[in-house]
Coordinates of C-alpha atoms in Angstrom, one line a residue:
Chain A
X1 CA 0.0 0.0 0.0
X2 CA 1.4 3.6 -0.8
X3 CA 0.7 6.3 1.7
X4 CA 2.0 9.5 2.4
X5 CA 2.9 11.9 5.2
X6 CA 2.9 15.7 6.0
X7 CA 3.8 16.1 9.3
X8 CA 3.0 20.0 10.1
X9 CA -0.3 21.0 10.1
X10 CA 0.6 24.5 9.6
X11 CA 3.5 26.3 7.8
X12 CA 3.9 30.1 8.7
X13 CA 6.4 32.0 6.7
X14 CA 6.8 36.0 6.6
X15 CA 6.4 37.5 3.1
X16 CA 10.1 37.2 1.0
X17 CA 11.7 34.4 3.3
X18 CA 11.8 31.1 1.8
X19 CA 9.4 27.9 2.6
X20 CA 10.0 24.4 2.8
X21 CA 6.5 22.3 3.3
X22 CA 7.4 18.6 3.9
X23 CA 6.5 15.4 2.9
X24 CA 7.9 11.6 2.6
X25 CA 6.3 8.8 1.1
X26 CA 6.0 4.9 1.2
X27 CA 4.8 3.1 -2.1
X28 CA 6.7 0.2 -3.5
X29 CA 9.0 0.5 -6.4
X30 CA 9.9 3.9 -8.0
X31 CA 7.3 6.5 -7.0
X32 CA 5.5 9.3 -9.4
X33 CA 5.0 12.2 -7.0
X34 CA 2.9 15.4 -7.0
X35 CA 2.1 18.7 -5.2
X36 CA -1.5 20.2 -5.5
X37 CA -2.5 23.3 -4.1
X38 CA -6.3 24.3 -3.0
X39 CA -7.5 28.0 -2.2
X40 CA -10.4 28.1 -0.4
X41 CA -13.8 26.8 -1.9
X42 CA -11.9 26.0 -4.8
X43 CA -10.4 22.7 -6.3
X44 CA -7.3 21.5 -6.3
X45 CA -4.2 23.0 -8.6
X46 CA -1.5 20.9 -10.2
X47 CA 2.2 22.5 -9.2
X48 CA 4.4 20.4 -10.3
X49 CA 5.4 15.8 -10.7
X50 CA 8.6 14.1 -9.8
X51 CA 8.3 11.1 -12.9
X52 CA 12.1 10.3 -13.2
X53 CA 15.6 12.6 -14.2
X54 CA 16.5 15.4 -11.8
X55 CA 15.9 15.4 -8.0
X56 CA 15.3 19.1 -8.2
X57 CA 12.0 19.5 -9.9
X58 CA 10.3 23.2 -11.1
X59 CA 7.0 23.7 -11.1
X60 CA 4.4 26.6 -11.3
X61 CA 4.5 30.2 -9.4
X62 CA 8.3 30.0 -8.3
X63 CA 7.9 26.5 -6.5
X64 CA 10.5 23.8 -7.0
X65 CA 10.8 19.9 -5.3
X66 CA 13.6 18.4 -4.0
X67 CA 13.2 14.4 -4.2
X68 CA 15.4 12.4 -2.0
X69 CA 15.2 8.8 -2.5
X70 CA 16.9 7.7 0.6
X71 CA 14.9 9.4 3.0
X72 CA 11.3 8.9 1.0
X73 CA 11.3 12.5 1.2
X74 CA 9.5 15.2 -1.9
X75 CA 9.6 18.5 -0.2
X76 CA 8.1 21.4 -1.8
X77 CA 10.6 24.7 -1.2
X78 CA 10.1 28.5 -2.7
X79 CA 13.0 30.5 -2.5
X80 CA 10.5 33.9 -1.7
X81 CA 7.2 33.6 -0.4
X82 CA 3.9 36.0 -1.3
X83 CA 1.0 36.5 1.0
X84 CA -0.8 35.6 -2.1
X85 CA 1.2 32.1 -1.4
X86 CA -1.8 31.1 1.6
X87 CA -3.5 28.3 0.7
X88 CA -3.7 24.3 1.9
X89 CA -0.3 22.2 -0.1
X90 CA -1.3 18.3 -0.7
X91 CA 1.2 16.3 -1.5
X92 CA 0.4 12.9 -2.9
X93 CA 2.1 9.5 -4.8
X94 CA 1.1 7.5 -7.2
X95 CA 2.3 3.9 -7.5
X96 CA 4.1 2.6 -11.0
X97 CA 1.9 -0.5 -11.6
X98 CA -2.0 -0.9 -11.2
X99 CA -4.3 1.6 -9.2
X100 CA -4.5 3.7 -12.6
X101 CA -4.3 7.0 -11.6
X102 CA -5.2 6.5 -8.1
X103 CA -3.4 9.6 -6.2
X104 CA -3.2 8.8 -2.7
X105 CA -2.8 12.3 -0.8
X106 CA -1.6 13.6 2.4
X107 CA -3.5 15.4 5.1
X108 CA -2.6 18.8 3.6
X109 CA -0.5 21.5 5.3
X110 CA -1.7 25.0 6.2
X111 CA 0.7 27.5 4.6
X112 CA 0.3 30.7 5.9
X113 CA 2.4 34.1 4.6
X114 CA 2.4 36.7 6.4
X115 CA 3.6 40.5 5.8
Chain B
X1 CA -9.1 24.6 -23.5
X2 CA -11.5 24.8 -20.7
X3 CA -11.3 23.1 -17.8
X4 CA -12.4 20.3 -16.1
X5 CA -16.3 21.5 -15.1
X6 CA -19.1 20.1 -12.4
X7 CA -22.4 20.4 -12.0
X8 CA -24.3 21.7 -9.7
X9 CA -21.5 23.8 -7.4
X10 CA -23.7 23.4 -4.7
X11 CA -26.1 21.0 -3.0
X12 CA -28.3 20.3 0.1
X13 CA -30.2 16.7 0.2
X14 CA -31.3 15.0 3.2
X15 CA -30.7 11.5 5.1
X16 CA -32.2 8.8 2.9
X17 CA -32.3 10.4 -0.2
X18 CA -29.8 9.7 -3.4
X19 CA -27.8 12.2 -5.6
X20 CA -26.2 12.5 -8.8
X21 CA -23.0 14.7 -9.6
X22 CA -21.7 15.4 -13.1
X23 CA -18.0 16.4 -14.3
X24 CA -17.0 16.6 -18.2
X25 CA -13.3 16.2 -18.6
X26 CA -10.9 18.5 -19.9
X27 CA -11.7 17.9 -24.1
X28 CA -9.4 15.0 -25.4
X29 CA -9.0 13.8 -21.7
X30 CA -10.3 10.0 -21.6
X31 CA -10.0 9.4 -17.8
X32 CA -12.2 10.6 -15.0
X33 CA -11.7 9.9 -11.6
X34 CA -13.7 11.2 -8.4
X35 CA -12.3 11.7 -4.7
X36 CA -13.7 12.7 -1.6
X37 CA -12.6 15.5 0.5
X38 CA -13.8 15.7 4.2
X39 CA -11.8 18.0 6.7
X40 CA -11.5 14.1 9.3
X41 CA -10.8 12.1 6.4
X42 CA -9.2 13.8 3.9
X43 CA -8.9 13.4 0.4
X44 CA -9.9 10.0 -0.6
X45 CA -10.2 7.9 -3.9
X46 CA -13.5 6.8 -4.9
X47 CA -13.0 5.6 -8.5
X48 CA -11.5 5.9 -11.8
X49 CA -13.4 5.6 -15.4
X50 CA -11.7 4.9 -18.2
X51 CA -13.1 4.6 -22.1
X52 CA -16.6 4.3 -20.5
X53 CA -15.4 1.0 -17.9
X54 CA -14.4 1.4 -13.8
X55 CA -10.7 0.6 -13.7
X56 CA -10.3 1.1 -9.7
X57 CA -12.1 1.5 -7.3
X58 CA -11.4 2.8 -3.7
X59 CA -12.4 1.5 0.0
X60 CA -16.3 3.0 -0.3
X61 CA -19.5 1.3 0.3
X62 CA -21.8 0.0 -2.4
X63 CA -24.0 3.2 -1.9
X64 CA -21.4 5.0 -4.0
X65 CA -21.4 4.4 -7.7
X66 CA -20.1 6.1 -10.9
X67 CA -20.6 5.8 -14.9
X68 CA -18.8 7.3 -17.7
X69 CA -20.6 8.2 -20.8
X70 CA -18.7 8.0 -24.7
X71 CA -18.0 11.4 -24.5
X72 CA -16.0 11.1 -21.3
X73 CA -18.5 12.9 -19.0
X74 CA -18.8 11.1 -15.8
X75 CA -22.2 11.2 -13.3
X76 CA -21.2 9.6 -9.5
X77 CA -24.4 8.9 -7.5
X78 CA -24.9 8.4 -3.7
X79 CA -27.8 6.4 -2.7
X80 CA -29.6 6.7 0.4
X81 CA -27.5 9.4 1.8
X82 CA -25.8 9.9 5.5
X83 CA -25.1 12.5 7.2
X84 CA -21.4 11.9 6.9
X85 CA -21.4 11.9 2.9
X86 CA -21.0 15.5 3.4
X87 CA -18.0 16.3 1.5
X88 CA -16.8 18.4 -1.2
X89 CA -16.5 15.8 -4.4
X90 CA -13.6 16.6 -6.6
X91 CA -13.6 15.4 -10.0
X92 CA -10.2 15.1 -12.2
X93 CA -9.4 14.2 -15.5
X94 CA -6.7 12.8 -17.5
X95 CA -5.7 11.8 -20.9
X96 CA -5.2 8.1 -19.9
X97 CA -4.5 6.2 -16.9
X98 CA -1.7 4.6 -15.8
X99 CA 0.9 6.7 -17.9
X100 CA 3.8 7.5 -16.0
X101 CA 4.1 11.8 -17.5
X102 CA 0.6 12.4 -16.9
X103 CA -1.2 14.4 -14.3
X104 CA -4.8 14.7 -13.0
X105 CA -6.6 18.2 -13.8
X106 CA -9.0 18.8 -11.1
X107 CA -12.6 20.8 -11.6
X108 CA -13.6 23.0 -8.5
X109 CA -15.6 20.5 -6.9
X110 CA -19.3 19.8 -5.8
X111 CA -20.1 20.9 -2.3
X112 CA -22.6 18.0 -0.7
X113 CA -24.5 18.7 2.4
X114 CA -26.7 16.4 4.3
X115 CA -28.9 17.6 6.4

């Protein structure tokens, strides 16, 4: 069974310092990894996928991924953060063979930026 | 290209009764897969349609059910409703399933409230 973990609830930053929300994962074999981010009443937006090739992924708005396969570990990092930045981060994995495009997600961390 | 749509935004049922949600995919996207989102459980996988037949299928009860259509619009239905179905359904689309450099493009959800 894959699962992963975000182990802070909550993430406060002030405006222009850099963030780092974690997450590590457990699925067997190479993992296909993904951040999401929700503002409120809203749906979920793609960021940015770890597939294979560089550890250091980019993604959308300035946010990058570090993948670290020894310690199971995708955290999602901005070098500068806005207020406009707020919003719930979901990291999730999806396992290489069967389950389709099953995403299995974290709990979702609270990133708050403030001025 | 528009996005991925649902229908309605918004909806109040009560205990015992059944309800359909709709979602078209993104055009050209063949997969369609639904998830729960609850703030105690999270975001959880309900089931993936792919070329108009269920290719998985997560840990719900038989109350929840799904179809796809041969234009790739997907309906889920709850039966006989509880008060803990209230959730905000999210519905996601993808050109196929199981591809590796794919990602899920989510619509803005359905907002279910049993009363």
């Amino acid at each position: 069974a894959q699962s992963v973990a975000q182990p802070e609830d909550q993430v406060n930053v002030a405006e222009g310092n850099p963030l780092t929300v974690k997450c590590t994962y457990s699925v067997s074999g190479n993992p296909y990894l993904f951040w999401y981010v929700q503002y409120p009443n809203r749906g979920l937006q793609f960021l940015l996928k770890y597939i294979t090739g560089d550890n250091l992924v980019k993604g959308s708005y300035g946010f990058e991924a570090e993948f670290n396969k020894s310690q199971t570990s995708f955290h999602l990092k901005k070098p500068s953060a806005l207020v406009s930045d707020s919003a719930l981060y979901f990291c999730a994995v999806r396992g290489l063979t069967g389950g389709g495009n099953k995403l299995t997600f974290g709990t979702g961390t609270q990133l708050k930026v403030e001025l | 290209k528009a996005g991925v749509t649902q229908t309605p935004r918004y909806l109040i049922k009560t205990r015992g009764q059944q309800v359909t949600l709709s979602c078209s995919p993104i055009s050209g996207h063949r997969s369609v897969s639904w998830y729960q989102q609850t703030p105690g459980q999270g975001l959880q996988f309900l089931f993936e349609y792919f070329s108009e037949t269920q290719r998985n299928k997560g840990n719900f009860p038989g109350r929840f059910s799904g179809r796809q259509f041969s234009n790739s619009r997907s309906e889920m239905n709850v039966s006989t409703l509880e008060l803990g179905d209230s959730a905000l359904y999210l519905c996601a689309s993808s050109p196929g399933t199981g591809e590796f450099y794919n990602e899920q493009f989510f619509g803005p959800g359905t907002r279910l409230t049993v009363l």
